[in-house]
DNA sequence: TATAGCAGTTACCTAAAAGTAAGCACTATG
DNA sequence: CATAGTGCTTACTTTTAGGTAACTGCTATA
């Protein structure tokens, strides 16, 4: 195989890599997927989400919720009754992530089995 | 809905979250998936992989290759001829990640479209 | 004999992510 | 009237990821 054909391979390779990295930029980190899953499961209120995720702090949660909102995966709704009520819900767009989530879940279960005995 | 039933929900929720996080612990970060993709595409030698990934440095590459080896996704083979030749190849186990990779790729392409105009 | 390639390592530095702890203005409950 | 809950924010510290640059011992090439 010549060096020239290697270079062509590298080009192809990049077009695989970059979108994968784009995706990971959005969903990676310790908390984002956990928060999304919590909301998908029906948790709506800030404290409710906070309690559903062990060890998360309000500071981190607040920041991550903003990020997820920017990425249009969740929306924040203010119900201006007394007392003011705020709800986080998923958007339609979150559905596009379901397959990714599913595969991550399957692989995670399997990997844990592989790593620390079945 | 009672507070008791909420607590049951949170339990269910965790069993979804934890495997997803396990998976992300292995594949997240700026470089791991790019390195895997490079090797899958046929790059085998250290410098070859390095050149196939823009902006990566040898220090980071060396460290990430060790991590991937620990997770049994790649193997490092030493051919003790002259000069000593070292090759990185994927393991069988990497195949289990293919669906995850595929979904990340699909979602990444789509997300980029959504974010900065089609 | 100088230069470049091989597969990394080393020491140092910066930036980003995350943790710690407290507090705010408000309401609801005992 | 104290206590606890609401949805956060602020200031500060620690931890981790990643970047910079130089350098090693080896071989191959010009």
CSV table of C-alpha atoms (C1' of nucleotides) in Angstrom, one decimal:
chain,number,residue,atom,x,y,z
A,1,UNK,CA,0.0,0.0,0.0
A,2,UNK,CA,1.5,3.3,-1.0
A,3,UNK,CA,1.8,6.4,1.1
A,4,UNK,CA,-0.5,8.2,-1.3
A,5,UNK,CA,-3.4,5.8,-0.6
A,6,UNK,CA,-2.8,6.2,3.1
A,7,UNK,CA,-3.4,9.9,2.8
A,8,UNK,CA,-6.7,9.3,1.0
A,9,UNK,CA,-7.7,7.0,3.9
A,10,UNK,CA,-6.9,9.8,6.4
A,11,UNK,CA,-9.3,12.1,4.6
A,12,UNK,CA,-12.1,9.5,4.8
A,13,UNK,CA,-11.3,8.9,8.4
A,14,UNK,CA,-11.8,12.6,9.4
A,15,UNK,CA,-15.3,12.7,8.0
A,16,UNK,CA,-16.1,9.9,10.4
A,17,UNK,CA,-14.4,11.5,13.3
A,18,UNK,CA,-15.7,15.0,13.3
A,19,UNK,CA,-19.4,14.3,13.6
A,20,UNK,CA,-18.7,11.8,16.4
A,21,UNK,CA,-16.8,14.5,18.2
A,22,UNK,CA,-19.6,17.0,17.6
A,23,UNK,CA,-22.0,14.6,19.2
A,24,UNK,CA,-19.7,13.9,22.2
A,25,UNK,CA,-19.3,17.6,22.7
A,26,UNK,CA,-23.0,17.8,23.5
A,27,UNK,CA,-23.5,14.7,25.6
A,28,UNK,CA,-20.3,14.1,27.3
A,29,UNK,CA,-19.4,15.1,30.8
A,30,UNK,CA,-20.5,13.6,34.1
A,31,UNK,CA,-24.0,14.9,34.3
A,32,UNK,CA,-25.8,15.8,31.0
A,33,UNK,CA,-27.1,12.4,30.2
A,34,UNK,CA,-28.2,11.7,33.7
A,35,UNK,CA,-30.1,14.9,33.8
A,36,UNK,CA,-31.8,14.2,30.5
A,37,UNK,CA,-32.7,10.7,31.6
A,38,UNK,CA,-34.2,12.1,34.8
A,39,UNK,CA,-36.3,14.5,32.9
A,40,UNK,CA,-37.4,11.9,30.4
A,41,UNK,CA,-38.5,9.8,33.4
A,42,UNK,CA,-40.8,12.6,34.5
A,43,UNK,CA,-38.9,14.7,36.9
A,44,UNK,CA,-39.7,18.3,36.1
A,45,UNK,CA,-38.8,20.5,39.0
A,46,UNK,CA,-35.3,21.7,39.9
A,47,UNK,CA,-35.2,20.1,43.3
A,48,UNK,CA,-36.8,17.0,42.0
A,49,UNK,CA,-34.2,16.5,39.4
A,50,UNK,CA,-31.5,17.3,41.9
A,51,UNK,CA,-32.7,14.6,44.3
A,52,UNK,CA,-33.0,12.1,41.6
A,53,UNK,CA,-29.3,12.3,40.8
A,54,UNK,CA,-26.9,11.3,43.6
A,55,UNK,CA,-24.1,13.7,44.4
A,56,UNK,CA,-25.1,16.4,41.9
A,57,UNK,CA,-25.0,19.9,43.3
A,58,UNK,CA,-27.3,22.8,42.6
A,59,UNK,CA,-24.5,24.8,41.0
A,60,UNK,CA,-23.7,22.1,38.5
A,61,UNK,CA,-27.3,21.3,37.8
A,62,UNK,CA,-28.1,24.9,37.1
A,63,UNK,CA,-25.3,25.1,34.6
A,64,UNK,CA,-26.0,21.9,32.9
A,65,UNK,CA,-29.7,22.7,32.5
A,66,UNK,CA,-28.7,25.9,30.7
A,67,UNK,CA,-26.4,24.0,28.4
A,68,UNK,CA,-29.1,21.4,27.6
A,69,UNK,CA,-31.6,24.3,26.9
A,70,UNK,CA,-29.1,25.9,24.5
A,71,UNK,CA,-28.8,22.7,22.7
A,72,UNK,CA,-32.5,22.6,22.4
A,73,UNK,CA,-32.9,19.3,24.2
A,74,UNK,CA,-35.0,20.6,27.1
A,75,UNK,CA,-37.2,23.7,27.7
A,76,UNK,CA,-37.7,25.7,30.8
A,77,UNK,CA,-41.3,26.9,31.4
A,78,UNK,CA,-42.3,29.5,34.0
A,79,UNK,CA,-45.8,29.2,35.4
A,80,UNK,CA,-46.4,32.6,37.0
A,81,UNK,CA,-48.8,31.7,39.7
A,82,UNK,CA,-48.2,32.0,43.4
A,83,UNK,CA,-45.7,30.7,44.2
A,84,UNK,CA,-43.8,30.9,40.9
A,85,UNK,CA,-43.4,27.4,39.5
A,86,UNK,CA,-40.7,26.4,37.1
A,87,UNK,CA,-40.7,23.2,35.0
A,88,UNK,CA,-38.1,21.5,32.9
A,89,UNK,CA,-39.4,19.3,30.1
A,90,UNK,CA,-37.8,17.6,27.1
A,91,UNK,CA,-38.3,18.9,23.6
A,92,UNK,CA,-39.2,16.9,20.5
A,93,UNK,CA,-35.6,17.1,19.5
A,94,UNK,CA,-34.6,14.9,22.4
A,95,UNK,CA,-36.2,12.0,20.6
A,96,UNK,CA,-33.4,12.1,18.0
A,97,UNK,CA,-31.1,11.2,20.8
A,98,UNK,CA,-33.0,8.1,21.9
A,99,UNK,CA,-31.1,5.7,19.8
A,100,UNK,CA,-27.8,7.0,21.0
A,101,UNK,CA,-29.0,6.7,24.6
A,102,UNK,CA,-30.2,3.2,24.0
A,103,UNK,CA,-26.9,2.1,22.5
A,104,UNK,CA,-25.0,3.7,25.3
A,105,UNK,CA,-27.1,2.0,27.9
A,106,UNK,CA,-26.8,-1.4,26.2
A,107,UNK,CA,-23.0,-1.0,25.9
A,108,UNK,CA,-22.7,0.2,29.4
A,109,UNK,CA,-24.5,-2.8,30.9
A,110,UNK,CA,-22.4,-5.1,28.8
A,111,UNK,CA,-19.1,-3.4,29.6
A,112,UNK,CA,-19.7,-3.5,33.3
A,113,UNK,CA,-20.3,-7.2,33.0
A,114,UNK,CA,-17.2,-7.7,31.1
A,115,UNK,CA,-15.0,-5.6,33.4
A,116,UNK,CA,-16.1,-6.8,36.9
A,117,UNK,CA,-17.3,-10.4,36.3
A,118,UNK,CA,-20.8,-11.2,35.3
B,1,UNK,CA,-49.2,11.3,42.3
B,2,UNK,CA,-47.8,10.5,45.7
B,3,UNK,CA,-44.3,11.1,47.0
B,4,UNK,CA,-44.0,7.4,47.5
B,5,UNK,CA,-44.5,6.7,43.8
B,6,UNK,CA,-42.0,9.4,42.9
B,7,UNK,CA,-39.3,7.6,44.9
B,8,UNK,CA,-40.0,4.4,43.0
B,9,UNK,CA,-39.5,6.3,39.8
B,10,UNK,CA,-36.2,7.6,40.9
B,11,UNK,CA,-35.0,4.1,41.5
B,12,UNK,CA,-35.9,3.0,38.0
B,13,UNK,CA,-34.3,6.2,36.7
B,14,UNK,CA,-30.9,5.3,38.3
B,15,UNK,CA,-30.8,1.9,36.6
B,16,UNK,CA,-31.0,3.8,33.3
B,17,UNK,CA,-28.5,6.4,34.3
B,18,UNK,CA,-25.6,4.4,35.7
B,19,UNK,CA,-24.8,2.2,32.7
B,20,UNK,CA,-25.0,5.2,30.4
B,21,UNK,CA,-22.5,6.9,32.6
B,22,UNK,CA,-20.3,3.8,32.6
B,23,UNK,CA,-20.3,3.9,28.8
B,24,UNK,CA,-19.5,7.6,28.7
B,25,UNK,CA,-16.6,7.2,31.2
B,26,UNK,CA,-14.9,5.0,28.6
B,27,UNK,CA,-15.6,6.9,25.4
B,28,UNK,CA,-15.8,10.5,26.4
B,29,UNK,CA,-13.0,13.0,26.2
B,30,UNK,CA,-11.7,14.8,23.2
B,31,UNK,CA,-9.6,12.1,21.7
B,32,UNK,CA,-10.6,8.5,22.4
B,33,UNK,CA,-13.2,8.0,19.7
B,34,UNK,CA,-11.1,9.7,17.1
B,35,UNK,CA,-8.2,7.4,17.9
B,36,UNK,CA,-10.4,4.4,17.7
B,37,UNK,CA,-11.8,5.5,14.4
B,38,UNK,CA,-8.3,6.1,13.1
B,39,UNK,CA,-7.2,2.5,14.0
B,40,UNK,CA,-10.4,1.0,12.6
B,41,UNK,CA,-9.6,2.7,9.4
B,42,UNK,CA,-6.3,0.9,9.2
B,43,UNK,CA,-3.8,3.2,10.9
B,44,UNK,CA,-1.5,1.0,13.0
B,45,UNK,CA,1.7,2.8,13.8
B,46,UNK,CA,2.0,5.5,16.5
B,47,UNK,CA,3.1,8.3,14.1
B,48,UNK,CA,0.6,7.2,11.6
B,49,UNK,CA,-2.3,7.6,14.0
B,50,UNK,CA,-0.8,10.8,15.3
B,51,UNK,CA,-0.7,12.3,11.8
B,52,UNK,CA,-4.3,11.2,11.1
B,53,UNK,CA,-5.7,13.2,13.9
B,54,UNK,CA,-5.2,17.0,13.6
B,55,UNK,CA,-3.8,18.8,16.7
B,56,UNK,CA,-3.3,15.7,18.8
B,57,UNK,CA,0.1,15.6,20.6
B,58,UNK,CA,2.3,12.5,21.3
B,59,UNK,CA,1.8,12.9,25.0
B,60,UNK,CA,-2.0,12.8,24.8
B,61,UNK,CA,-1.9,10.0,22.2
B,62,UNK,CA,0.4,7.8,24.3
B,63,UNK,CA,-1.9,8.3,27.3
B,64,UNK,CA,-5.1,7.6,25.5
B,65,UNK,CA,-3.7,4.5,23.8
B,66,UNK,CA,-2.9,3.1,27.2
B,67,UNK,CA,-6.5,3.8,28.4
B,68,UNK,CA,-8.0,2.1,25.3
B,69,UNK,CA,-5.8,-0.9,25.9
B,70,UNK,CA,-6.9,-1.1,29.5
B,71,UNK,CA,-10.5,-1.1,28.3
B,72,UNK,CA,-9.6,-3.9,26.0
B,73,UNK,CA,-10.6,-2.0,22.9
B,74,UNK,CA,-7.2,-2.1,21.2
B,75,UNK,CA,-4.1,-4.2,21.5
B,76,UNK,CA,-0.4,-3.2,21.2
B,77,UNK,CA,1.8,-5.7,19.5
B,78,UNK,CA,5.6,-5.5,19.4
B,79,UNK,CA,7.4,-7.1,16.5
B,80,UNK,CA,10.9,-7.5,17.6
B,81,UNK,CA,12.7,-7.3,14.4
B,82,UNK,CA,15.2,-4.5,13.5
B,83,UNK,CA,14.1,-1.9,13.9
B,84,UNK,CA,11.5,-2.7,16.6
B,85,UNK,CA,8.1,-2.3,15.2
B,86,UNK,CA,5.0,-1.5,17.2
B,87,UNK,CA,1.4,-1.9,16.0
B,88,UNK,CA,-1.9,-0.9,17.4
B,89,UNK,CA,-4.9,-2.9,16.3
B,90,UNK,CA,-8.5,-3.1,17.4
B,91,UNK,CA,-9.7,-6.1,19.4
B,92,UNK,CA,-12.9,-8.1,18.7
B,93,UNK,CA,-14.5,-6.2,21.6
B,94,UNK,CA,-14.4,-3.0,19.6
B,95,UNK,CA,-17.1,-4.4,17.4
B,96,UNK,CA,-19.5,-4.1,20.4
B,97,UNK,CA,-19.0,-0.4,20.2
B,98,UNK,CA,-19.9,-0.1,16.5
B,99,UNK,CA,-23.6,0.6,17.0
B,100,UNK,CA,-22.7,3.3,19.6
B,101,UNK,CA,-20.3,4.9,17.1
B,102,UNK,CA,-22.8,4.7,14.3
B,103,UNK,CA,-25.5,6.4,16.3
B,104,UNK,CA,-23.1,9.1,17.5
B,105,UNK,CA,-22.0,9.7,13.9
B,106,UNK,CA,-25.6,9.9,12.7
B,107,UNK,CA,-26.6,12.2,15.5
B,108,UNK,CA,-23.5,14.4,15.1
B,109,UNK,CA,-24.1,15.0,11.4
B,110,UNK,CA,-27.8,15.8,12.1
B,111,UNK,CA,-27.0,18.1,15.0
B,112,UNK,CA,-24.5,20.1,13.1
B,113,UNK,CA,-27.1,20.6,10.4
B,114,UNK,CA,-29.7,21.7,12.9
B,115,UNK,CA,-27.3,24.1,14.7
B,116,UNK,CA,-25.6,25.9,11.8
B,117,UNK,CA,-28.1,25.9,9.0
B,118,UNK,CA,-28.5,22.9,6.7
C,1,DT,C1',28.2,12.9,9.2
C,2,DA,C1',24.0,15.6,9.4
C,3,DT,C1',19.1,14.9,9.1
C,4,DA,C1',14.8,12.7,9.7
C,5,DG,C1',11.9,9.1,11.3
C,6,DC,C1',10.6,5.8,15.0
C,7,DA,C1',7.9,5.3,19.7
C,8,DG,C1',7.4,7.4,23.0
C,9,DT,C1',8.8,10.2,28.0
C,10,DT,C1',9.5,14.2,31.0
C,11,DA,C1',8.7,18.4,33.4
C,12,DC,C1',6.0,22.3,33.5
C,13,DC,C1',1.8,25.1,32.7
C,14,DT,C1',-3.0,26.5,31.7
C,15,DA,C1',-7.9,26.2,31.3
C,16,DA,C1',-12.0,24.0,32.2
C,17,DA,C1',-14.9,21.0,35.0
C,18,DA,C1',-16.4,20.1,39.2
C,19,DG,C1',-16.8,20.4,44.4
C,20,DT,C1',-17.7,23.3,48.9
C,21,DA,C1',-20.3,26.2,51.4
C,22,DA,C1',-23.0,29.8,52.1
C,23,DG,C1',-26.8,32.8,51.1
C,24,DC,C1',-31.1,35.2,48.9
C,25,DA,C1',-36.0,36.3,48.5
C,26,DC,C1',-39.8,34.0,48.6
C,27,DT,C1',-43.8,30.7,50.5
C,28,DA,C1',-45.7,27.0,53.1
C,29,DT,C1',-46.1,24.2,57.2
C,30,DG,C1',-46.2,23.2,62.3
D,1,DC,C1',-42.5,32.5,64.7
D,2,DA,C1',-39.1,29.0,63.6
D,3,DT,C1',-38.2,25.6,60.2
D,4,DA,C1',-38.1,23.8,55.8
D,5,DG,C1',-38.8,24.0,50.9
D,6,DT,C1',-38.5,26.6,46.4
D,7,DG,C1',-35.0,27.8,42.4
D,8,DC,C1',-31.4,29.2,42.1
D,9,DT,C1',-26.4,32.5,42.6
D,10,DT,C1',-21.9,33.8,44.4
D,11,DA,C1',-17.2,33.3,45.8
D,12,DC,C1',-13.7,30.3,46.5
D,13,DT,C1',-10.9,25.9,46.0
D,14,DT,C1',-9.6,21.5,44.1
D,15,DT,C1',-9.2,18.2,40.5
D,16,DT,C1',-8.7,16.7,36.0
D,17,DA,C1',-7.8,17.2,31.1
D,18,DG,C1',-5.2,18.8,28.0
D,19,DG,C1',-1.4,21.7,25.8
D,20,DT,C1',3.9,23.1,25.1
D,21,DA,C1',8.3,22.0,24.3
D,22,DA,C1',12.2,19.6,24.7
D,23,DC,C1',14.6,15.3,24.7
D,24,DT,C1',15.7,10.1,24.7
D,25,DG,C1',18.0,6.0,22.2
D,26,DC,C1',17.5,3.8,18.3
D,27,DT,C1',17.7,3.2,12.8
D,28,DA,C1',17.6,4.7,8.1
D,29,DT,C1',18.6,7.8,4.5
D,30,DA,C1',21.1,11.5,1.8
